[in-house]
Amino acid sequence: MSPASRRRAPAARTAERLDAVIVGAGVAGLSAALWLRDFGLDAVLVEEEARPGGQLHEIHAAVPNYLVAYGWDGARLAGAVMSDARAAGLPLLVGAGVRRLSARGLWVERNADEAGGVTRVHARSLVVATGLRRRVLRVPGEAEFLGRGVSHSANRDRVRFEGKPVVVVGGGTAAIEDAILCADAGSSVTLLHRSSAFRARRDFLEQARANPRIEIVERAAVTRILGEDAVTGVAYRVRGSRTVRRADAAGVFIRIGWEPRSELVRRQVRCDAAGYVRVTATGATSAPWVFAAGDVCSPRCPSIANAVGQGAAVAWEIGRRLGRVRG
Ligand SMILES: Cc1cc2nc3c(=O)[nH]c(=O)nc-3n(C[C@H](O)[C@H](O)[C@H](O)COP(=O)(O)OP(=O)(O)OC[C@H]3O[C@@H](n4cnc5c(N)ncnc54)[C@H](O)[C@@H]3O)c2cc1C
């Protein structure tokens, strides 16, 4: 049965209140918006970046596990997503993020103009689809040299450092994979990991350990990224030693994981210890009429398929509660 045939007559709607405000226009938010539109509900999607798509813009390799777009890279996927959003006429407010959200009052505030004006938007329901952000080291030089030697993707940037020394920071699969990619590109690689336990895929780790171009330094804490116009090295200290060591590097790949962007709601809805929003199967949070979808509530399975599905589930639940869907 198609969703349209499950709909009921339109629910009464107050003029000044939207049915939903969705925060974040990654695939989770976009999917929720598309379904809400299909149910004839009034929703807006607020995105702080100038364009929708979220993490899709960061995928530089072929996506091997998403139906219909098998083998596409992130740019192609993001392009398709943006064109779908345009074709469906999704109500997108881009370029200014939500800075405050009230789970109890059911409103969000965003910067409305360059003069610093703020608009408050009330809704019957809120959907938090704010995704993840990269973890950073918070050491001197990291932000200054971003794009001038500091990178988050060997897939994209390793060719710039071909044949030159690089440092990769991290101990998960992404870090080990980057180390192997850089070594394959002819770089000598120093992999710095803060502990001696690795969370990486075992086959990748074995490959890295066997590679003569990769030196793995365990229990190493980065203290500074060094350079003048561009990166020249990394200063680090091995736990238990006071000596600051230096690894020469033209490039530094920081791959230390991701964290949920849940700060808007962290004190208002139940979250786990790592800050992921806790939700039910329908995306409901601990606050009535506040929902979450996508990576911000998916520590176990951050993926495009999951985010798209959760966006749909949340919209379905909002549609059901507002009398637009049976079930
Ligand atoms: C390098 C890389 C490779 C990947 N490879 C794969 C793969 O092969 N297969 C796969 O399935 N998945 C892959 N993923 C993961 C996949 O891209 C994500 O799981 C998915 O895109 C998450 O979508 P999302 O909508 O939940 O969050 P996001 O894409 O993170 O979107 C969240 C959006 O919310 C916005 N936002 C945040 N805070 C605010 C605010 N306060 N106000 C307004 N807007 C806000 C952000 O700007 C962003 O646009 C990969 C990810 C990366 C980075």
PDB file of N, CA, C and O and ligand atoms in Angstrom, residues 22-30 46-49 51-66 93 96-100 129-134 152-153 155 255 258 261 263-264 293-298 301-308 310, ligand 1:
ATOM      1  N   ILE A  22      13.026  20.879  10.874  1.00  0.00           N
ATOM      2  CA  ILE A  22      14.092  19.877  10.827  1.00  0.00           C
ATOM      3  C   ILE A  22      15.417  20.618  10.881  1.00  0.00           C
ATOM      4  O   ILE A  22      15.648  21.543  10.092  1.00  0.00           O
ATOM      5  N   VAL A  23      16.272  20.232  11.788  1.00  0.00           N
ATOM      6  CA  VAL A  23      17.585  20.891  11.910  1.00  0.00           C
ATOM      7  C   VAL A  23      18.632  19.990  11.271  1.00  0.00           C
ATOM      8  O   VAL A  23      18.900  18.894  11.756  1.00  0.00           O
ATOM      9  N   GLY A  24      19.224  20.467  10.173  1.00  0.00           N
ATOM     10  CA  GLY A  24      20.265  19.702   9.490  1.00  0.00           C
ATOM     11  C   GLY A  24      19.753  19.114   8.196  1.00  0.00           C
ATOM     12  O   GLY A  24      18.767  18.368   8.184  1.00  0.00           O
ATOM     13  N   ALA A  25      20.424  19.491   7.095  1.00  0.00           N
ATOM     14  CA  ALA A  25      19.994  18.992   5.777  1.00  0.00           C
ATOM     15  C   ALA A  25      21.008  18.008   5.203  1.00  0.00           C
ATOM     16  O   ALA A  25      21.437  18.121   4.063  1.00  0.00           O
ATOM     17  N   GLY A  26      21.421  17.049   6.032  1.00  0.00           N
ATOM     18  CA  GLY A  26      22.101  15.875   5.495  1.00  0.00           C
ATOM     19  C   GLY A  26      21.025  14.943   4.966  1.00  0.00           C
ATOM     20  O   GLY A  26      19.844  15.321   4.860  1.00  0.00           O
ATOM     21  N   VAL A  27      21.406  13.708   4.654  1.00  0.00           N
ATOM     22  CA  VAL A  27      20.404  12.818   4.055  1.00  0.00           C
ATOM     23  C   VAL A  27      19.274  12.479   5.020  1.00  0.00           C
ATOM     24  O   VAL A  27      18.133  12.267   4.594  1.00  0.00           O
ATOM     25  N   ALA A  28      19.541  12.457   6.324  1.00  0.00           N
ATOM     26  CA  ALA A  28      18.482  12.156   7.295  1.00  0.00           C
ATOM     27  C   ALA A  28      17.426  13.257   7.278  1.00  0.00           C
ATOM     28  O   ALA A  28      16.217  12.991   7.165  1.00  0.00           O
ATOM     29  N   GLY A  29      17.866  14.500   7.374  1.00  0.00           N
ATOM     30  CA  GLY A  29      16.937  15.633   7.384  1.00  0.00           C
ATOM     31  C   GLY A  29      16.184  15.748   6.068  1.00  0.00           C
ATOM     32  O   GLY A  29      14.969  15.995   6.042  1.00  0.00           O
ATOM     33  N   LEU A  30      16.909  15.550   4.966  1.00  0.00           N
ATOM     34  CA  LEU A  30      16.266  15.655   3.648  1.00  0.00           C
ATOM     35  C   LEU A  30      15.219  14.566   3.460  1.00  0.00           C
ATOM     36  O   LEU A  30      14.135  14.803   2.923  1.00  0.00           O
ATOM     37  N   VAL A  46      16.367  23.520   8.212  1.00  0.00           N
ATOM     38  CA  VAL A  46      17.350  24.577   8.464  1.00  0.00           C
ATOM     39  C   VAL A  46      18.747  23.975   8.394  1.00  0.00           C
ATOM     40  O   VAL A  46      19.043  23.003   9.096  1.00  0.00           O
ATOM     41  N   GLU A  47      19.591  24.556   7.559  1.00  0.00           N
ATOM     42  CA  GLU A  47      20.950  24.024   7.361  1.00  0.00           C
ATOM     43  C   GLU A  47      21.958  25.154   7.520  1.00  0.00           C
ATOM     44  O   GLU A  47      21.829  26.192   6.888  1.00  0.00           O
ATOM     45  N   GLU A  48      22.993  24.913   8.322  1.00  0.00           N
ATOM     46  CA  GLU A  48      23.939  26.001   8.564  1.00  0.00           C
ATOM     47  C   GLU A  48      24.919  26.201   7.413  1.00  0.00           C
ATOM     48  O   GLU A  48      25.430  27.289   7.208  1.00  0.00           O
ATOM     49  N   GLU A  49      25.190  25.142   6.655  1.00  0.00           N
ATOM     50  CA  GLU A  49      26.084  25.300   5.507  1.00  0.00           C
ATOM     51  C   GLU A  49      25.308  25.926   4.346  1.00  0.00           C
ATOM     52  O   GLU A  49      24.086  25.960   4.360  1.00  0.00           O
ATOM     53  N   ARG A  51      25.015  24.704   1.448  1.00  0.00           N
ATOM     54  CA  ARG A  51      24.382  23.691   0.596  1.00  0.00           C
ATOM     55  C   ARG A  51      24.025  22.466   1.419  1.00  0.00           C
ATOM     56  O   ARG A  51      24.717  22.131   2.387  1.00  0.00           O
ATOM     57  N   PRO A  52      22.969  21.782   1.025  1.00  0.00           N
ATOM     58  CA  PRO A  52      22.592  20.559   1.752  1.00  0.00           C
ATOM     59  C   PRO A  52      23.507  19.399   1.378  1.00  0.00           C
ATOM     60  O   PRO A  52      24.285  19.488   0.434  1.00  0.00           O
ATOM     61  N   GLY A  53      23.416  18.308   2.126  1.00  0.00           N
ATOM     62  CA  GLY A  53      24.188  17.096   1.777  1.00  0.00           C
ATOM     63  C   GLY A  53      25.053  16.597   2.916  1.00  0.00           C
ATOM     64  O   GLY A  53      25.408  15.425   2.962  1.00  0.00           O
ATOM     65  N   GLY A  54      25.445  17.497   3.833  1.00  0.00           N
ATOM     66  CA  GLY A  54      26.212  17.067   5.016  1.00  0.00           C
ATOM     67  C   GLY A  54      27.477  16.311   4.632  1.00  0.00           C
ATOM     68  O   GLY A  54      28.239  16.734   3.758  1.00  0.00           O
ATOM     69  N   GLN A  55      27.652  15.162   5.261  1.00  0.00           N
ATOM     70  CA  GLN A  55      28.891  14.397   5.087  1.00  0.00           C
ATOM     71  C   GLN A  55      29.107  13.876   3.671  1.00  0.00           C
ATOM     72  O   GLN A  55      30.227  13.498   3.320  1.00  0.00           O
ATOM     73  N   LEU A  56      28.060  13.862   2.863  1.00  0.00           N
ATOM     74  CA  LEU A  56      28.254  13.375   1.490  1.00  0.00           C
ATOM     75  C   LEU A  56      29.375  14.153   0.806  1.00  0.00           C
ATOM     76  O   LEU A  56      30.108  13.609  -0.014  1.00  0.00           O
ATOM     77  N   HIS A  57      29.505  15.432   1.171  1.00  0.00           N
ATOM     78  CA  HIS A  57      30.526  16.264   0.536  1.00  0.00           C
ATOM     79  C   HIS A  57      31.932  15.833   0.926  1.00  0.00           C
ATOM     80  O   HIS A  57      32.902  16.328   0.373  1.00  0.00           O
ATOM     81  N   GLU A  58      32.039  14.958   1.911  1.00  0.00           N
ATOM     82  CA  GLU A  58      33.370  14.537   2.375  1.00  0.00           C
ATOM     83  C   GLU A  58      33.759  13.161   1.859  1.00  0.00           C
ATOM     84  O   GLU A  58      34.816  12.646   2.185  1.00  0.00           O
ATOM     85  N   ILE A  59      32.871  12.525   1.105  1.00  0.00           N
ATOM     86  CA  ILE A  59      33.171  11.170   0.623  1.00  0.00           C
ATOM     87  C   ILE A  59      33.897  11.292  -0.718  1.00  0.00           C
ATOM     88  O   ILE A  59      33.322  11.748  -1.699  1.00  0.00           O
ATOM     89  N   HIS A  60      35.165  10.879  -0.719  1.00  0.00           N
ATOM     90  CA  HIS A  60      35.959  11.051  -1.942  1.00  0.00           C
ATOM     91  C   HIS A  60      36.189   9.737  -2.671  1.00  0.00           C
ATOM     92  O   HIS A  60      36.825   9.715  -3.714  1.00  0.00           O
ATOM     93  N   ALA A  61      35.698   8.655  -2.109  1.00  0.00           N
ATOM     94  CA  ALA A  61      35.865   7.357  -2.774  1.00  0.00           C
ATOM     95  C   ALA A  61      34.491   6.860  -3.238  1.00  0.00           C
ATOM     96  O   ALA A  61      33.459   7.439  -2.890  1.00  0.00           O
ATOM     97  N   ALA A  62      34.501   5.787  -3.992  1.00  0.00           N
ATOM     98  CA  ALA A  62      33.238   5.215  -4.463  1.00  0.00           C
ATOM     99  C   ALA A  62      32.485   4.607  -3.286  1.00  0.00           C
ATOM    100  O   ALA A  62      33.079   3.903  -2.462  1.00  0.00           O
ATOM    101  N   VAL A  63      31.195   4.884  -3.188  1.00  0.00           N
ATOM    102  CA  VAL A  63      30.381   4.309  -2.109  1.00  0.00           C
ATOM    103  C   VAL A  63      29.976   2.885  -2.526  1.00  0.00           C
ATOM    104  O   VAL A  63      29.315   2.698  -3.531  1.00  0.00           O
ATOM    105  N   PRO A  64      30.420   1.885  -1.734  1.00  0.00           N
ATOM    106  CA  PRO A  64      30.220   0.503  -2.169  1.00  0.00           C
ATOM    107  C   PRO A  64      28.989  -0.159  -1.578  1.00  0.00           C
ATOM    108  O   PRO A  64      28.792  -1.360  -1.743  1.00  0.00           O
ATOM    109  N   ASN A  65      28.163   0.595  -0.843  1.00  0.00           N
ATOM    110  CA  ASN A  65      27.143  -0.087  -0.048  1.00  0.00           C
ATOM    111  C   ASN A  65      25.819   0.675   0.013  1.00  0.00           C
ATOM    112  O   ASN A  65      25.092   0.549   0.986  1.00  0.00           O
ATOM    113  N   TYR A  66      25.535   1.478  -0.993  1.00  0.00           N
ATOM    114  CA  TYR A  66      24.247   2.176  -0.993  1.00  0.00           C
ATOM    115  C   TYR A  66      23.529   1.895  -2.314  1.00  0.00           C
ATOM    116  O   TYR A  66      24.049   2.196  -3.390  1.00  0.00           O
ATOM    117  N   LEU A  93      16.155  26.336   4.352  1.00  0.00           N
ATOM    118  CA  LEU A  93      16.752  27.602   4.775  1.00  0.00           C
ATOM    119  C   LEU A  93      18.224  27.314   5.000  1.00  0.00           C
ATOM    120  O   LEU A  93      18.589  26.682   5.996  1.00  0.00           O
ATOM    121  N   ALA A  96      22.530  29.509   7.537  1.00  0.00           N
ATOM    122  CA  ALA A  96      22.469  30.002   8.920  1.00  0.00           C
ATOM    123  C   ALA A  96      21.918  28.887   9.790  1.00  0.00           C
ATOM    124  O   ALA A  96      20.803  28.411   9.549  1.00  0.00           O
ATOM    125  N   GLY A  97      22.712  28.488  10.741  1.00  0.00           N
ATOM    126  CA  GLY A  97      22.328  27.340  11.551  1.00  0.00           C
ATOM    127  C   GLY A  97      21.403  27.684  12.698  1.00  0.00           C
ATOM    128  O   GLY A  97      21.182  28.868  13.008  1.00  0.00           O
ATOM    129  N   VAL A  98      20.865  26.650  13.299  1.00  0.00           N
ATOM    130  CA  VAL A  98      20.081  26.827  14.528  1.00  0.00           C
ATOM    131  C   VAL A  98      21.070  27.009  15.674  1.00  0.00           C
ATOM    132  O   VAL A  98      21.987  26.220  15.841  1.00  0.00           O
ATOM    133  N   ARG A  99      20.900  28.070  16.439  1.00  0.00           N
ATOM    134  CA  ARG A  99      21.828  28.329  17.544  1.00  0.00           C
ATOM    135  C   ARG A  99      21.216  27.974  18.888  1.00  0.00           C
ATOM    136  O   ARG A  99      21.936  27.727  19.858  1.00  0.00           O
ATOM    137  N   ARG A 100      19.864  27.974  18.926  1.00  0.00           N
ATOM    138  CA  ARG A 100      19.190  27.555  20.164  1.00  0.00           C
ATOM    139  C   ARG A 100      17.956  26.768  19.820  1.00  0.00           C
ATOM    140  O   ARG A 100      17.305  27.037  18.804  1.00  0.00           O
ATOM    141  N   ALA A 129      18.596  16.483  13.177  1.00  0.00           N
ATOM    142  CA  ALA A 129      19.299  15.626  12.203  1.00  0.00           C
ATOM    143  C   ALA A 129      20.660  16.255  11.911  1.00  0.00           C
ATOM    144  O   ALA A 129      21.039  16.482  10.769  1.00  0.00           O
ATOM    145  N   THR A 130      21.377  16.537  12.989  1.00  0.00           N
ATOM    146  CA  THR A 130      22.588  17.360  12.895  1.00  0.00           C
ATOM    147  C   THR A 130      23.867  16.552  12.667  1.00  0.00           C
ATOM    148  O   THR A 130      24.951  17.129  12.587  1.00  0.00           O
ATOM    149  N   GLY A 131      23.772  15.239  12.606  1.00  0.00           N
ATOM    150  CA  GLY A 131      24.909  14.440  12.180  1.00  0.00           C
ATOM    151  C   GLY A 131      26.094  14.421  13.123  1.00  0.00           C
ATOM    152  O   GLY A 131      25.959  14.523  14.349  1.00  0.00           O
ATOM    153  N   LEU A 132      27.254  14.287  12.504  1.00  0.00           N
ATOM    154  CA  LEU A 132      28.508  14.146  13.262  1.00  0.00           C
ATOM    155  C   LEU A 132      29.482  15.223  12.834  1.00  0.00           C
ATOM    156  O   LEU A 132      29.351  15.799  11.772  1.00  0.00           O
ATOM    157  N   ARG A 133      30.488  15.459  13.664  1.00  0.00           N
ATOM    158  CA  ARG A 133      31.637  16.275  13.258  1.00  0.00           C
ATOM    159  C   ARG A 133      32.915  15.508  13.573  1.00  0.00           C
ATOM    160  O   ARG A 133      32.928  14.636  14.433  1.00  0.00           O
ATOM    161  N   ARG A 134      33.976  15.862  12.836  1.00  0.00           N
ATOM    162  CA  ARG A 134      35.257  15.207  13.092  1.00  0.00           C
ATOM    163  C   ARG A 134      35.807  15.603  14.446  1.00  0.00           C
ATOM    164  O   ARG A 134      35.728  16.772  14.830  1.00  0.00           O
ATOM    165  N   HIS A 152      42.165  15.874   6.425  1.00  0.00           N
ATOM    166  CA  HIS A 152      41.377  14.807   7.050  1.00  0.00           C
ATOM    167  C   HIS A 152      41.137  13.653   6.095  1.00  0.00           C
ATOM    168  O   HIS A 152      40.411  12.732   6.429  1.00  0.00           O
ATOM    169  N   SER A 153      41.729  13.714   4.909  1.00  0.00           N
ATOM    170  CA  SER A 153      41.433  12.659   3.937  1.00  0.00           C
ATOM    171  C   SER A 153      42.621  12.362   3.035  1.00  0.00           C
ATOM    172  O   SER A 153      42.970  13.154   2.157  1.00  0.00           O
ATOM    173  N   ASN A 155      42.521   9.964   0.955  1.00  0.00           N
ATOM    174  CA  ASN A 155      41.891   9.645  -0.313  1.00  0.00           C
ATOM    175  C   ASN A 155      41.945  10.837  -1.254  1.00  0.00           C
ATOM    176  O   ASN A 155      42.186  10.702  -2.441  1.00  0.00           O
ATOM    177  N   ARG A 255      42.943  11.501  11.807  1.00  0.00           N
ATOM    178  CA  ARG A 255      41.829  10.571  11.652  1.00  0.00           C
ATOM    179  C   ARG A 255      41.494   9.974  13.018  1.00  0.00           C
ATOM    180  O   ARG A 255      41.766   8.811  13.282  1.00  0.00           O
ATOM    181  N   TRP A 258      34.880  10.578  15.062  1.00  0.00           N
ATOM    182  CA  TRP A 258      33.774  11.518  14.894  1.00  0.00           C
ATOM    183  C   TRP A 258      33.011  11.643  16.197  1.00  0.00           C
ATOM    184  O   TRP A 258      33.051  10.739  17.028  1.00  0.00           O
ATOM    185  N   ARG A 261      26.842  15.765  16.857  1.00  0.00           N
ATOM    186  CA  ARG A 261      26.597  17.207  17.010  1.00  0.00           C
ATOM    187  C   ARG A 261      25.271  17.393  17.742  1.00  0.00           C
ATOM    188  O   ARG A 261      24.288  17.857  17.161  1.00  0.00           O
ATOM    189  N   GLU A 263      24.869  19.102  20.708  1.00  0.00           N
ATOM    190  CA  GLU A 263      24.911  20.118  21.775  1.00  0.00           C
ATOM    191  C   GLU A 263      23.629  20.930  21.906  1.00  0.00           C
ATOM    192  O   GLU A 263      23.314  21.409  22.988  1.00  0.00           O
ATOM    193  N   LEU A 264      22.861  21.071  20.828  1.00  0.00           N
ATOM    194  CA  LEU A 264      21.597  21.836  20.905  1.00  0.00           C
ATOM    195  C   LEU A 264      20.622  21.213  21.900  1.00  0.00           C
ATOM    196  O   LEU A 264      19.788  21.906  22.482  1.00  0.00           O
ATOM    197  N   ALA A 293      17.138  11.870  14.004  1.00  0.00           N
ATOM    198  CA  ALA A 293      17.346  10.917  12.905  1.00  0.00           C
ATOM    199  C   ALA A 293      18.776  11.025  12.396  1.00  0.00           C
ATOM    200  O   ALA A 293      19.392  12.090  12.458  1.00  0.00           O
ATOM    201  N   GLY A 294      19.287   9.904  11.912  1.00  0.00           N
ATOM    202  CA  GLY A 294      20.607   9.900  11.280  1.00  0.00           C
ATOM    203  C   GLY A 294      21.743   9.688  12.261  1.00  0.00           C
ATOM    204  O   GLY A 294      21.548   9.189  13.376  1.00  0.00           O
ATOM    205  N   ASP A 295      22.924  10.094  11.849  1.00  0.00           N
ATOM    206  CA  ASP A 295      24.137   9.778  12.607  1.00  0.00           C
ATOM    207  C   ASP A 295      24.124  10.328  14.032  1.00  0.00           C
ATOM    208  O   ASP A 295      24.780   9.776  14.913  1.00  0.00           O
ATOM    209  N   VAL A 296      23.398  11.423  14.258  1.00  0.00           N
ATOM    210  CA  VAL A 296      23.407  12.033  15.601  1.00  0.00           C
ATOM    211  C   VAL A 296      22.817  11.088  16.656  1.00  0.00           C
ATOM    212  O   VAL A 296      23.072  11.239  17.853  1.00  0.00           O
ATOM    213  N   CYS A 297      22.064  10.090  16.172  1.00  0.00           N
ATOM    214  CA  CYS A 297      21.493   9.134  17.132  1.00  0.00           C
ATOM    215  C   CYS A 297      21.866   7.689  16.757  1.00  0.00           C
ATOM    216  O   CYS A 297      21.223   6.751  17.198  1.00  0.00           O
ATOM    217  N   SER A 298      22.916   7.522  15.949  1.00  0.00           N
ATOM    218  CA  SER A 298      23.257   6.176  15.462  1.00  0.00           C
ATOM    219  C   SER A 298      24.708   5.795  15.708  1.00  0.00           C
ATOM    220  O   SER A 298      25.489   5.696  14.759  1.00  0.00           O
ATOM    221  N   CYS A 301      25.500   2.368  13.644  1.00  0.00           N
ATOM    222  CA  CYS A 301      25.444   2.186  12.188  1.00  0.00           C
ATOM    223  C   CYS A 301      25.350   3.523  11.459  1.00  0.00           C
ATOM    224  O   CYS A 301      24.343   3.835  10.828  1.00  0.00           O
ATOM    225  N   PRO A 302      26.396   4.339  11.557  1.00  0.00           N
ATOM    226  CA  PRO A 302      26.350   5.607  10.828  1.00  0.00           C
ATOM    227  C   PRO A 302      26.485   5.322   9.340  1.00  0.00           C
ATOM    228  O   PRO A 302      27.531   4.877   8.894  1.00  0.00           O
ATOM    229  N   SER A 303      25.450   5.543   8.582  1.00  0.00           N
ATOM    230  CA  SER A 303      25.491   5.226   7.143  1.00  0.00           C
ATOM    231  C   SER A 303      24.374   5.970   6.435  1.00  0.00           C
ATOM    232  O   SER A 303      23.414   6.435   7.060  1.00  0.00           O
ATOM    233  N   ILE A 304      24.530   6.053   5.130  1.00  0.00           N
ATOM    234  CA  ILE A 304      23.530   6.766   4.330  1.00  0.00           C
ATOM    235  C   ILE A 304      22.183   6.040   4.419  1.00  0.00           C
ATOM    236  O   ILE A 304      21.142   6.666   4.658  1.00  0.00           O
ATOM    237  N   ALA A 305      22.231   4.723   4.257  1.00  0.00           N
ATOM    238  CA  ALA A 305      20.981   3.956   4.250  1.00  0.00           C
ATOM    239  C   ALA A 305      20.231   4.136   5.562  1.00  0.00           C
ATOM    240  O   ALA A 305      19.013   4.359   5.593  1.00  0.00           O
ATOM    241  N   ASN A 306      20.968   4.047   6.655  1.00  0.00           N
ATOM    242  CA  ASN A 306      20.348   4.173   7.969  1.00  0.00           C
ATOM    243  C   ASN A 306      19.755   5.575   8.170  1.00  0.00           C
ATOM    244  O   ASN A 306      18.639   5.731   8.666  1.00  0.00           O
ATOM    245  N   ALA A 307      20.504   6.593   7.756  1.00  0.00           N
ATOM    246  CA  ALA A 307      20.040   7.982   7.936  1.00  0.00           C
ATOM    247  C   ALA A 307      18.779   8.233   7.104  1.00  0.00           C
ATOM    248  O   ALA A 307      17.814   8.844   7.580  1.00  0.00           O
ATOM    249  N   VAL A 308      18.777   7.737   5.873  1.00  0.00           N
ATOM    250  CA  VAL A 308      17.595   7.913   5.011  1.00  0.00           C
ATOM    251  C   VAL A 308      16.391   7.208   5.647  1.00  0.00           C
ATOM    252  O   VAL A 308      15.290   7.760   5.720  1.00  0.00           O
ATOM    253  N   GLN A 310      15.925   6.383   8.839  1.00  0.00           N
ATOM    254  CA  GLN A 310      15.477   7.026  10.085  1.00  0.00           C
ATOM    255  C   GLN A 310      14.719   8.317   9.799  1.00  0.00           C
ATOM    256  O   GLN A 310      13.762   8.642  10.504  1.00  0.00           O
TER     257      GLN A 310
HETATM  258  C1  LIG B   1      34.654   9.951   4.349  1.00  0.00           C
HETATM  259  C2  LIG B   1      33.306   9.333   4.563  1.00  0.00           C
HETATM  260  C3  LIG B   1      32.986   8.152   3.910  1.00  0.00           C
HETATM  261  C4  LIG B   1      31.726   7.570   4.098  1.00  0.00           C
HETATM  262  N1  LIG B   1      31.420   6.426   3.408  1.00  0.00           N
HETATM  263  C5  LIG B   1      30.179   5.898   3.531  1.00  0.00           C
HETATM  264  C6  LIG B   1      29.782   4.770   2.771  1.00  0.00           C
HETATM  265  O1  LIG B   1      30.559   4.199   1.990  1.00  0.00           O
HETATM  266  N2  LIG B   1      28.508   4.276   2.950  1.00  0.00           N
HETATM  267  C7  LIG B   1      27.622   4.863   3.792  1.00  0.00           C
HETATM  268  O2  LIG B   1      26.501   4.401   3.885  1.00  0.00           O
HETATM  269  N3  LIG B   1      27.969   5.932   4.552  1.00  0.00           N
HETATM  270  C8  LIG B   1      29.216   6.473   4.428  1.00  0.00           C
HETATM  271  N4  LIG B   1      29.558   7.562   5.168  1.00  0.00           N
HETATM  272  C9  LIG B   1      28.630   8.041   6.206  1.00  0.00           C
HETATM  273  C10 LIG B   1      27.439   8.835   5.639  1.00  0.00           C
HETATM  274  O3  LIG B   1      27.893   9.860   4.803  1.00  0.00           O
HETATM  275  C11 LIG B   1      26.653   9.388   6.818  1.00  0.00           C
HETATM  276  O4  LIG B   1      26.275   8.314   7.670  1.00  0.00           O
HETATM  277  C12 LIG B   1      25.386  10.139   6.422  1.00  0.00           C
HETATM  278  O5  LIG B   1      25.640  11.041   5.361  1.00  0.00           O
HETATM  279  C13 LIG B   1      24.825  10.847   7.661  1.00  0.00           C
HETATM  280  O6  LIG B   1      23.772  11.692   7.321  1.00  0.00           O
HETATM  281  P1  LIG B   1      23.087  12.627   8.447  1.00  0.00           P
HETATM  282  O7  LIG B   1      22.035  13.373   7.713  1.00  0.00           O
HETATM  283  O8  LIG B   1      22.707  11.817   9.615  1.00  0.00           O
HETATM  284  O9  LIG B   1      24.224  13.598   8.980  1.00  0.00           O
HETATM  285  P2  LIG B   1      25.199  14.640   8.236  1.00  0.00           P
HETATM  286  O10 LIG B   1      25.495  14.221   6.851  1.00  0.00           O
HETATM  287  O11 LIG B   1      26.322  14.820   9.184  1.00  0.00           O
HETATM  288  O12 LIG B   1      24.325  15.972   8.136  1.00  0.00           O
HETATM  289  C14 LIG B   1      24.038  16.782   9.235  1.00  0.00           C
HETATM  290  C15 LIG B   1      23.758  18.181   8.738  1.00  0.00           C
HETATM  291  O13 LIG B   1      23.333  18.977   9.839  1.00  0.00           O
HETATM  292  C16 LIG B   1      23.913  20.267   9.708  1.00  0.00           C
HETATM  293  N5  LIG B   1      23.917  20.895  11.029  1.00  0.00           N
HETATM  294  C17 LIG B   1      24.590  20.509  12.141  1.00  0.00           C
HETATM  295  N6  LIG B   1      24.317  21.335  13.179  1.00  0.00           N
HETATM  296  C18 LIG B   1      23.440  22.264  12.706  1.00  0.00           C
HETATM  297  C19 LIG B   1      22.790  23.387  13.282  1.00  0.00           C
HETATM  298  N7  LIG B   1      22.966  23.739  14.565  1.00  0.00           N
HETATM  299  N8  LIG B   1      21.954  24.123  12.508  1.00  0.00           N
HETATM  300  C20 LIG B   1      21.739  23.788  11.201  1.00  0.00           C
HETATM  301  N9  LIG B   1      22.362  22.736  10.596  1.00  0.00           N
HETATM  302  C21 LIG B   1      23.184  21.990  11.343  1.00  0.00           C
HETATM  303  C22 LIG B   1      25.288  19.972   9.163  1.00  0.00           C
HETATM  304  O14 LIG B   1      25.867  21.132   8.553  1.00  0.00           O
HETATM  305  C23 LIG B   1      24.994  18.859   8.158  1.00  0.00           C
HETATM  306  O15 LIG B   1      24.696  19.366   6.877  1.00  0.00           O
HETATM  307  C24 LIG B   1      30.786   8.170   4.980  1.00  0.00           C
HETATM  308  C25 LIG B   1      31.115   9.362   5.631  1.00  0.00           C
HETATM  309  C26 LIG B   1      32.344   9.946   5.426  1.00  0.00           C
HETATM  310  C27 LIG B   1      32.678  11.251   6.101  1.00  0.00           C
END
